[in-house]
Amino acid sequence: GAVVSQHPSWVICKSGTSVKIECRSLDFQATTMFWYRQFPKQSLMLMATSNEGSKATYEQGVEKDKFLINHASLTLSTLTVTSAHPEDSSFYICSALLIAGKNTGELFFGEGSRLTVL
Amino acid sequence: SQQGEEDPQALSIQEGENATMNCSYKTSINNLQWYRQNSGRGLVHLILIRSNEREKHSGRLRVTLDTSKKSSSLLITASRAADTASYFCATVLLMDSSYKLIFGSGTRLLVRP
């Protein structure tokens, strides 16, 4: 299957700093990528839909200015957690949509990025 | 908000036994998918069942879908210790011409050797 790479796999930062997480589709182009957040022993919660060349669509309750998403190319979306605080510590997972035909596609997931804010 | 609820939340079985996980969802769907997640890792796609299908098999996996009850089940037969993981159902929602994959709450499966 197609490969989606996330970087970094884990990051520890001080409170108040900003952290950028990258999501790359390695062998296909993805006009749409998704960012999820997962707290320990919980499910994945969709944060936003990242659209290449346009603004991201955020889910209700997700702060746009807090979680900046940029999808500048067909193979790269970035999530920047700005002014991170301990409550932002979580596992962030991206997925990229591979269009397989009209009205059909498949999602491929990255390995996730674990953020710990001290 | 999550689309689906899964039960049980946690399941502990002996190796060789079958494991059944259930998923319920709220809205109409195009398809339903099951994923597996090992602790602290990304997700692995297991199987997809379309809304016009009732049952699907893949190796030791059997998935059923009842659209009238808005529910699905995942059966893992002859479980192995390596099946220990969290399992999530996910439904595809098409809203405003955009595609979203919404996950259920998940079932943590422990297979004891």
Short mmCIF file of N, CA, C and O in Angstrom, two decimals, chain B:
data_model
loop_
_atom_site.label_atom_id
_atom_site.label_comp_id
_atom_site.label_asym_id
_atom_site.label_seq_id
_atom_site.Cartn_x
_atom_site.Cartn_y
_atom_site.Cartn_z
N SER B 1 -17.32 15.36 17.00
CA SER B 1 -17.79 14.31 17.89
C SER B 1 -17.65 12.97 17.17
O SER B 1 -17.56 12.90 15.96
N GLN B 2 -17.58 11.92 17.95
CA GLN B 2 -17.41 10.61 17.36
C GLN B 2 -18.71 10.15 16.73
O GLN B 2 -19.81 10.43 17.22
N GLN B 3 -18.55 9.37 15.69
CA GLN B 3 -19.71 8.85 14.99
C GLN B 3 -20.21 7.58 15.64
O GLN B 3 -21.41 7.33 15.66
N GLY B 4 -19.28 6.79 16.14
CA GLY B 4 -19.71 5.47 16.59
C GLY B 4 -19.26 5.12 17.98
O GLY B 4 -18.33 5.69 18.53
N GLU B 5 -19.98 4.18 18.53
CA GLU B 5 -19.61 3.63 19.82
C GLU B 5 -19.29 2.16 19.62
O GLU B 5 -19.92 1.48 18.81
N GLU B 6 -18.31 1.71 20.37
CA GLU B 6 -17.94 0.30 20.25
C GLU B 6 -18.07 -0.38 21.60
O GLU B 6 -17.86 0.25 22.64
N ASP B 7 -18.39 -1.65 21.53
CA ASP B 7 -18.39 -2.43 22.76
C ASP B 7 -17.87 -3.82 22.45
O ASP B 7 -18.03 -4.29 21.32
N PRO B 8 -17.22 -4.48 23.38
CA PRO B 8 -16.89 -3.88 24.67
C PRO B 8 -15.76 -2.86 24.54
O PRO B 8 -15.05 -2.84 23.55
N GLN B 9 -15.55 -2.07 25.54
CA GLN B 9 -14.42 -1.15 25.54
C GLN B 9 -13.12 -1.91 25.67
O GLN B 9 -12.09 -1.51 25.14
N ALA B 10 -13.17 -3.01 26.43
CA ALA B 10 -11.98 -3.84 26.61
C ALA B 10 -12.40 -5.29 26.60
O ALA B 10 -13.48 -5.63 27.10
N LEU B 11 -11.53 -6.12 26.05
CA LEU B 11 -11.84 -7.54 25.93
C LEU B 11 -10.57 -8.34 26.17
O LEU B 11 -9.54 -8.06 25.54
N SER B 12 -10.65 -9.31 27.08
CA SER B 12 -9.49 -10.16 27.38
C SER B 12 -9.88 -11.60 27.12
O SER B 12 -10.86 -12.09 27.70
N ILE B 13 -9.14 -12.26 26.25
CA ILE B 13 -9.47 -13.65 25.91
C ILE B 13 -8.20 -14.49 25.90
O ILE B 13 -7.07 -13.96 25.89
N GLN B 14 -8.38 -15.77 25.87
CA GLN B 14 -7.27 -16.71 25.79
C GLN B 14 -6.93 -16.96 24.32
O GLN B 14 -7.82 -16.95 23.44
N GLU B 15 -5.67 -17.15 24.07
CA GLU B 15 -5.23 -17.47 22.70
C GLU B 15 -6.02 -18.66 22.18
O GLU B 15 -6.25 -19.64 22.89
N GLY B 16 -6.44 -18.55 20.94
CA GLY B 16 -7.23 -19.62 20.34
C GLY B 16 -8.72 -19.36 20.35
O GLY B 16 -9.46 -19.90 19.53
N GLU B 17 -9.16 -18.52 21.26
CA GLU B 17 -10.59 -18.17 21.32
C GLU B 17 -10.91 -17.15 20.24
O GLU B 17 -10.03 -16.52 19.67
N ASN B 18 -12.20 -16.99 20.01
CA ASN B 18 -12.65 -15.96 19.07
C ASN B 18 -12.92 -14.67 19.81
O ASN B 18 -13.33 -14.67 20.97
N ALA B 19 -12.71 -13.56 19.13
CA ALA B 19 -12.98 -12.24 19.70
C ALA B 19 -14.01 -11.53 18.84
O ALA B 19 -13.86 -11.46 17.62
N THR B 20 -15.05 -11.02 19.48
CA THR B 20 -16.08 -10.29 18.75
C THR B 20 -16.18 -8.88 19.29
O THR B 20 -16.31 -8.67 20.49
N MET B 21 -16.13 -7.93 18.38
CA MET B 21 -16.26 -6.52 18.75
C MET B 21 -17.41 -5.93 17.95
O MET B 21 -17.58 -6.26 16.78
N ASN B 22 -18.15 -5.06 18.59
CA ASN B 22 -19.32 -4.47 17.96
C ASN B 22 -19.17 -2.96 17.84
O ASN B 22 -18.54 -2.32 18.67
N CYS B 23 -19.80 -2.44 16.81
CA CYS B 23 -19.72 -1.01 16.54
C CYS B 23 -21.11 -0.52 16.15
O CYS B 23 -21.78 -1.16 15.33
N SER B 24 -21.54 0.58 16.72
CA SER B 24 -22.79 1.20 16.31
C SER B 24 -22.49 2.62 15.83
O SER B 24 -21.59 3.27 16.35
N TYR B 25 -23.25 3.06 14.86
CA TYR B 25 -23.01 4.39 14.31
C TYR B 25 -24.33 5.14 14.19
O TYR B 25 -25.40 4.55 14.39
N LYS B 26 -24.23 6.42 13.85
CA LYS B 26 -25.42 7.26 13.97
C LYS B 26 -26.07 7.65 12.65
O LYS B 26 -27.28 7.75 12.55
N THR B 27 -25.25 7.91 11.65
CA THR B 27 -25.83 8.43 10.40
C THR B 27 -25.72 7.42 9.27
O THR B 27 -25.12 6.36 9.42
N SER B 28 -26.32 7.75 8.16
CA SER B 28 -26.18 6.89 6.98
C SER B 28 -24.74 6.85 6.53
O SER B 28 -24.02 7.85 6.67
N ILE B 29 -24.33 5.74 5.99
CA ILE B 29 -22.92 5.59 5.61
C ILE B 29 -22.78 5.10 4.19
O ILE B 29 -23.70 4.51 3.62
N ASN B 30 -21.63 5.37 3.64
CA ASN B 30 -21.26 4.82 2.33
C ASN B 30 -20.54 3.50 2.51
O ASN B 30 -20.74 2.55 1.76
N ASN B 31 -19.67 3.47 3.51
CA ASN B 31 -19.01 2.22 3.86
C ASN B 31 -18.54 2.30 5.31
O ASN B 31 -18.58 3.37 5.93
N LEU B 32 -18.14 1.19 5.85
CA LEU B 32 -17.62 1.13 7.21
C LEU B 32 -16.31 0.37 7.16
O LEU B 32 -16.17 -0.63 6.45
N GLN B 33 -15.36 0.87 7.91
CA GLN B 33 -14.03 0.27 7.88
C GLN B 33 -13.60 -0.11 9.29
O GLN B 33 -14.02 0.51 10.27
N TRP B 34 -12.76 -1.09 9.36
CA TRP B 34 -12.17 -1.49 10.64
C TRP B 34 -10.65 -1.30 10.56
O TRP B 34 -10.02 -1.65 9.56
N TYR B 35 -10.12 -0.76 11.64
CA TYR B 35 -8.69 -0.50 11.74
C TYR B 35 -8.15 -1.13 13.01
O TYR B 35 -8.87 -1.31 14.00
N ARG B 36 -6.87 -1.37 12.97
CA ARG B 36 -6.17 -1.89 14.13
C ARG B 36 -5.06 -0.91 14.49
O ARG B 36 -4.44 -0.32 13.62
N GLN B 37 -4.83 -0.76 15.79
CA GLN B 37 -3.76 0.13 16.24
C GLN B 37 -3.01 -0.56 17.37
O GLN B 37 -3.59 -0.84 18.43
N ASN B 38 -1.74 -0.80 17.14
CA ASN B 38 -0.89 -1.26 18.23
C ASN B 38 -0.56 -0.05 19.09
O ASN B 38 -0.54 1.08 18.62
N SER B 39 -0.26 -0.31 20.34
CA SER B 39 -0.06 0.76 21.30
C SER B 39 0.98 1.77 20.81
O SER B 39 2.10 1.41 20.47
N GLY B 40 0.58 3.03 20.76
CA GLY B 40 1.51 4.09 20.39
C GLY B 40 1.91 4.11 18.93
O GLY B 40 2.89 4.78 18.57
N ARG B 41 1.17 3.41 18.10
CA ARG B 41 1.52 3.37 16.68
C ARG B 41 0.40 3.94 15.83
O ARG B 41 -0.66 4.32 16.33
N GLY B 42 0.64 3.96 14.52
CA GLY B 42 -0.39 4.41 13.60
C GLY B 42 -1.44 3.34 13.39
O GLY B 42 -1.44 2.30 14.04
N LEU B 43 -2.32 3.63 12.45
CA LEU B 43 -3.43 2.70 12.20
C LEU B 43 -3.16 1.82 10.99
O LEU B 43 -2.58 2.28 10.01
N VAL B 44 -3.64 0.62 11.08
CA VAL B 44 -3.54 -0.31 9.96
C VAL B 44 -4.95 -0.66 9.52
O VAL B 44 -5.79 -1.07 10.32
N HIS B 45 -5.22 -0.46 8.24
CA HIS B 45 -6.53 -0.76 7.69
C HIS B 45 -6.70 -2.27 7.60
O HIS B 45 -5.85 -2.97 7.05
N LEU B 46 -7.81 -2.76 8.15
CA LEU B 46 -8.07 -4.20 8.14
C LEU B 46 -9.02 -4.60 7.03
O LEU B 46 -8.74 -5.51 6.24
N ILE B 47 -10.16 -3.95 6.99
CA ILE B 47 -11.19 -4.41 6.08
C ILE B 47 -12.23 -3.30 5.88
O ILE B 47 -12.46 -2.49 6.77
N LEU B 48 -12.81 -3.26 4.71
CA LEU B 48 -13.86 -2.30 4.38
C LEU B 48 -15.09 -3.06 3.93
O LEU B 48 -14.98 -3.99 3.14
N ILE B 49 -16.22 -2.64 4.44
CA ILE B 49 -17.48 -3.26 3.99
C ILE B 49 -18.39 -2.14 3.50
O ILE B 49 -18.55 -1.11 4.17
N ARG B 50 -18.95 -2.32 2.33
CA ARG B 50 -19.80 -1.29 1.75
C ARG B 50 -21.21 -1.39 2.30
O ARG B 50 -21.63 -2.43 2.79
N SER B 51 -21.94 -0.32 2.14
CA SER B 51 -23.28 -0.27 2.73
C SER B 51 -24.24 -1.29 2.11
O SER B 51 -25.23 -1.65 2.74
N ASN B 52 -23.92 -1.77 0.92
CA ASN B 52 -24.80 -2.76 0.29
C ASN B 52 -24.32 -4.21 0.54
O ASN B 52 -24.86 -5.15 -0.03
N GLU B 53 -23.32 -4.33 1.36
CA GLU B 53 -22.82 -5.67 1.72
C GLU B 53 -23.25 -6.01 3.13
O GLU B 53 -23.40 -5.14 3.99
N ARG B 54 -23.41 -7.28 3.41
CA ARG B 54 -23.85 -7.71 4.74
C ARG B 54 -22.74 -8.42 5.50
O ARG B 54 -22.73 -8.44 6.73
N GLU B 55 -21.83 -9.03 4.75
CA GLU B 55 -20.77 -9.79 5.41
C GLU B 55 -19.56 -9.81 4.49
O GLU B 55 -19.68 -9.84 3.26
N LYS B 56 -18.40 -9.81 5.13
CA LYS B 56 -17.16 -9.85 4.37
C LYS B 56 -16.11 -10.60 5.16
O LYS B 56 -16.07 -10.49 6.40
N HIS B 57 -15.27 -11.35 4.46
CA HIS B 57 -14.24 -12.13 5.13
C HIS B 57 -12.87 -11.71 4.61
O HIS B 57 -12.71 -11.35 3.44
N SER B 58 -11.89 -11.79 5.50
CA SER B 58 -10.50 -11.59 5.10
C SER B 58 -9.64 -12.37 6.07
O SER B 58 -9.43 -11.96 7.20
N GLY B 59 -9.15 -13.50 5.62
CA GLY B 59 -8.35 -14.35 6.51
C GLY B 59 -9.13 -14.76 7.74
O GLY B 59 -10.22 -15.34 7.64
N ARG B 60 -8.62 -14.44 8.92
CA ARG B 60 -9.31 -14.79 10.16
C ARG B 60 -10.32 -13.73 10.59
O ARG B 60 -10.90 -13.82 11.67
N LEU B 61 -10.53 -12.74 9.76
CA LEU B 61 -11.46 -11.67 10.08
C LEU B 61 -12.79 -11.88 9.38
O LEU B 61 -12.84 -12.25 8.22
N ARG B 62 -13.86 -11.63 10.12
CA ARG B 62 -15.19 -11.62 9.51
C ARG B 62 -15.92 -10.38 9.99
O ARG B 62 -16.02 -10.14 11.18
N VAL B 63 -16.41 -9.62 9.05
CA VAL B 63 -17.13 -8.40 9.37
C VAL B 63 -18.56 -8.51 8.89
O VAL B 63 -18.81 -9.00 7.80
N THR B 64 -19.48 -8.07 9.74
CA THR B 64 -20.88 -8.01 9.33
C THR B 64 -21.35 -6.57 9.42
O THR B 64 -20.80 -5.77 10.17
N LEU B 65 -22.36 -6.27 8.65
CA LEU B 65 -22.93 -4.93 8.64
C LEU B 65 -24.44 -5.04 8.59
O LEU B 65 -24.99 -5.74 7.72
N ASP B 66 -25.11 -4.37 9.51
CA ASP B 66 -26.57 -4.31 9.53
C ASP B 66 -26.96 -2.84 9.46
O ASP B 66 -26.94 -2.15 10.47
N THR B 67 -27.28 -2.38 8.28
CA THR B 67 -27.58 -0.96 8.11
C THR B 67 -28.91 -0.58 8.76
O THR B 67 -29.10 0.58 9.11
N SER B 68 -29.80 -1.54 8.92
CA SER B 68 -31.08 -1.21 9.56
C SER B 68 -30.88 -0.92 11.04
O SER B 68 -31.58 -0.09 11.62
N LYS B 69 -29.92 -1.58 11.62
CA LYS B 69 -29.61 -1.35 13.04
C LYS B 69 -28.42 -0.41 13.22
O LYS B 69 -28.05 -0.10 14.34
N LYS B 70 -27.86 0.01 12.10
CA LYS B 70 -26.68 0.87 12.14
C LYS B 70 -25.61 0.26 13.04
O LYS B 70 -25.12 0.89 14.00
N SER B 71 -25.27 -0.97 12.73
CA SER B 71 -24.26 -1.64 13.55
C SER B 71 -23.40 -2.57 12.69
O SER B 71 -23.81 -3.01 11.61
N SER B 72 -22.21 -2.83 13.19
CA SER B 72 -21.27 -3.72 12.52
C SER B 72 -20.55 -4.53 13.59
O SER B 72 -20.45 -4.10 14.75
N SER B 73 -20.07 -5.69 13.21
CA SER B 73 -19.27 -6.48 14.14
C SER B 73 -18.02 -6.99 13.44
O SER B 73 -18.02 -7.21 12.23
N LEU B 74 -16.98 -7.12 14.23
CA LEU B 74 -15.71 -7.67 13.75
C LEU B 74 -15.43 -8.92 14.57
O LEU B 74 -15.38 -8.85 15.80
N LEU B 75 -15.26 -10.02 13.89
CA LEU B 75 -14.94 -11.28 14.54
C LEU B 75 -13.54 -11.69 14.14
O LEU B 75 -13.22 -11.74 12.95
N ILE B 76 -12.71 -11.93 15.13
CA ILE B 76 -11.38 -12.48 14.88
C ILE B 76 -11.40 -13.91 15.37
O ILE B 76 -11.63 -14.18 16.56
N THR B 77 -11.19 -14.84 14.47
CA THR B 77 -11.23 -16.25 14.86
C THR B 77 -9.83 -16.76 15.22
O THR B 77 -8.81 -16.22 14.77
N ALA B 78 -9.81 -17.77 16.08
CA ALA B 78 -8.54 -18.40 16.48
C ALA B 78 -7.50 -17.35 16.82
O ALA B 78 -6.43 -17.28 16.21
N SER B 79 -7.82 -16.53 17.79
CA SER B 79 -6.97 -15.39 18.12
C SER B 79 -5.56 -15.81 18.52
O SER B 79 -5.33 -16.91 19.02
N ARG B 80 -4.65 -14.88 18.29
CA ARG B 80 -3.24 -15.08 18.64
C ARG B 80 -2.80 -13.94 19.53
O ARG B 80 -3.39 -12.87 19.52
N ALA B 81 -1.75 -14.16 20.29
CA ALA B 81 -1.23 -13.10 21.16
C ALA B 81 -0.90 -11.85 20.35
O ALA B 81 -1.06 -10.72 20.83
N ALA B 82 -0.47 -12.04 19.12
CA ALA B 82 -0.11 -10.91 18.26
C ALA B 82 -1.32 -10.08 17.83
O ALA B 82 -1.16 -8.98 17.29
N ASP B 83 -2.52 -10.59 18.10
CA ASP B 83 -3.73 -9.81 17.78
C ASP B 83 -4.00 -8.75 18.83
O ASP B 83 -4.90 -7.92 18.66
N THR B 84 -3.27 -8.78 19.93
CA THR B 84 -3.44 -7.79 20.98
C THR B 84 -3.22 -6.39 20.42
O THR B 84 -2.16 -6.09 19.89
N ALA B 85 -4.26 -5.56 20.51
CA ALA B 85 -4.22 -4.22 19.93
C ALA B 85 -5.56 -3.55 20.23
O ALA B 85 -6.44 -4.15 20.84
N SER B 86 -5.68 -2.31 19.80
CA SER B 86 -6.97 -1.64 19.84
C SER B 86 -7.59 -1.70 18.44
O SER B 86 -6.88 -1.58 17.44
N TYR B 87 -8.88 -1.91 18.41
CA TYR B 87 -9.58 -2.03 17.14
C TYR B 87 -10.65 -0.95 17.07
O TYR B 87 -11.41 -0.75 18.01
N PHE B 88 -10.67 -0.27 15.94
CA PHE B 88 -11.61 0.83 15.75
C PHE B 88 -12.44 0.61 14.50
O PHE B 88 -11.91 0.21 13.46
N CYS B 89 -13.73 0.91 14.61
CA CYS B 89 -14.51 1.01 13.39
C CYS B 89 -14.49 2.48 12.97
O CYS B 89 -14.28 3.36 13.79
N ALA B 90 -14.69 2.70 11.71
CA ALA B 90 -14.70 4.07 11.20
C ALA B 90 -15.70 4.16 10.06
O ALA B 90 -15.81 3.24 9.25
N THR B 91 -16.41 5.25 10.03
CA THR B 91 -17.40 5.44 8.98
C THR B 91 -17.04 6.66 8.15
O THR B 91 -16.49 7.64 8.65
N VAL B 92 -17.37 6.55 6.90
CA VAL B 92 -17.10 7.64 5.97
C VAL B 92 -18.34 8.52 5.90
O VAL B 92 -19.43 8.05 5.65
N LEU B 93 -18.12 9.79 6.14
CA LEU B 93 -19.20 10.76 6.02
C LEU B 93 -18.89 11.68 4.86
O LEU B 93 -17.78 12.18 4.74
N LEU B 94 -19.85 11.87 4.02
CA LEU B 94 -19.72 12.84 2.94
C LEU B 94 -20.56 14.05 3.30
O LEU B 94 -21.77 13.97 3.35
N MET B 95 -19.89 15.16 3.60
CA MET B 95 -20.61 16.36 3.99
C MET B 95 -20.07 17.52 3.19
O MET B 95 -18.86 17.75 3.16
N ASP B 96 -20.95 18.27 2.57
CA ASP B 96 -20.54 19.44 1.79
C ASP B 96 -19.45 19.08 0.80
O ASP B 96 -18.45 19.79 0.67
N SER B 97 -19.61 17.97 0.13
CA SER B 97 -18.68 17.49 -0.89
C SER B 97 -17.31 17.15 -0.30
O SER B 97 -16.35 17.01 -1.05
N SER B 98 -17.21 17.06 0.99
CA SER B 98 -15.94 16.67 1.58
C SER B 98 -16.10 15.32 2.25
O SER B 98 -17.18 14.93 2.68
N TYR B 99 -15.00 14.64 2.32
CA TYR B 99 -14.97 13.26 2.79
C TYR B 99 -14.32 13.24 4.16
O TYR B 99 -13.26 13.80 4.35
N LYS B 100 -14.97 12.62 5.14
CA LYS B 100 -14.39 12.54 6.48
C LYS B 100 -14.46 11.11 6.96
O LYS B 100 -15.44 10.40 6.69
N LEU B 101 -13.46 10.70 7.67
CA LEU B 101 -13.45 9.38 8.29
C LEU B 101 -13.54 9.60 9.79
O LEU B 101 -12.65 10.18 10.40
N ILE B 102 -14.63 9.13 10.37
CA ILE B 102 -14.89 9.35 11.79
C ILE B 102 -14.78 8.02 12.51
O ILE B 102 -15.40 7.03 12.10
N PHE B 103 -14.04 8.00 13.61
CA PHE B 103 -13.76 6.77 14.31
C PHE B 103 -14.70 6.52 15.48
O PHE B 103 -15.18 7.45 16.13
N GLY B 104 -14.94 5.24 15.74
CA GLY B 104 -15.65 4.85 16.93
C GLY B 104 -14.74 4.89 18.13
O GLY B 104 -13.55 5.22 18.02
N SER B 105 -15.28 4.55 19.27
CA SER B 105 -14.54 4.70 20.52
C SER B 105 -13.48 3.62 20.72
O SER B 105 -12.57 3.78 21.52
N GLY B 106 -13.58 2.51 20.01
CA GLY B 106 -12.52 1.51 20.03
C GLY B 106 -12.71 0.42 21.07
O GLY B 106 -13.37 0.60 22.10
N THR B 107 -12.13 -0.71 20.79
CA THR B 107 -12.10 -1.85 21.71
C THR B 107 -10.65 -2.27 21.91
O THR B 107 -9.93 -2.50 20.95
N ARG B 108 -10.24 -2.32 23.17
CA ARG B 108 -8.87 -2.78 23.46
C ARG B 108 -8.91 -4.29 23.69
O ARG B 108 -9.54 -4.76 24.63
N LEU B 109 -8.24 -5.00 22.82
CA LEU B 109 -8.23 -6.46 22.88
C LEU B 109 -6.91 -6.95 23.46
O LEU B 109 -5.84 -6.56 23.00
N LEU B 110 -7.02 -7.82 24.44
CA LEU B 110 -5.84 -8.48 25.00
C LEU B 110 -6.00 -9.97 24.79
O LEU B 110 -7.00 -10.56 25.24
N VAL B 111 -5.07 -10.57 24.10
CA VAL B 111 -5.08 -12.01 23.88
C VAL B 111 -3.97 -12.62 24.73
O VAL B 111 -2.79 -12.36 24.50
N ARG B 112 -4.37 -13.39 25.70
CA ARG B 112 -3.41 -13.97 26.64
C ARG B 112 -2.82 -15.25 26.05
O ARG B 112 -3.54 -16.11 25.57
N PRO B 113 -1.49 -15.37 26.08
CA PRO B 113 -0.87 -16.56 25.50
C PRO B 113 -1.15 -17.82 26.33
O PRO B 113 -1.53 -17.74 27.49
#
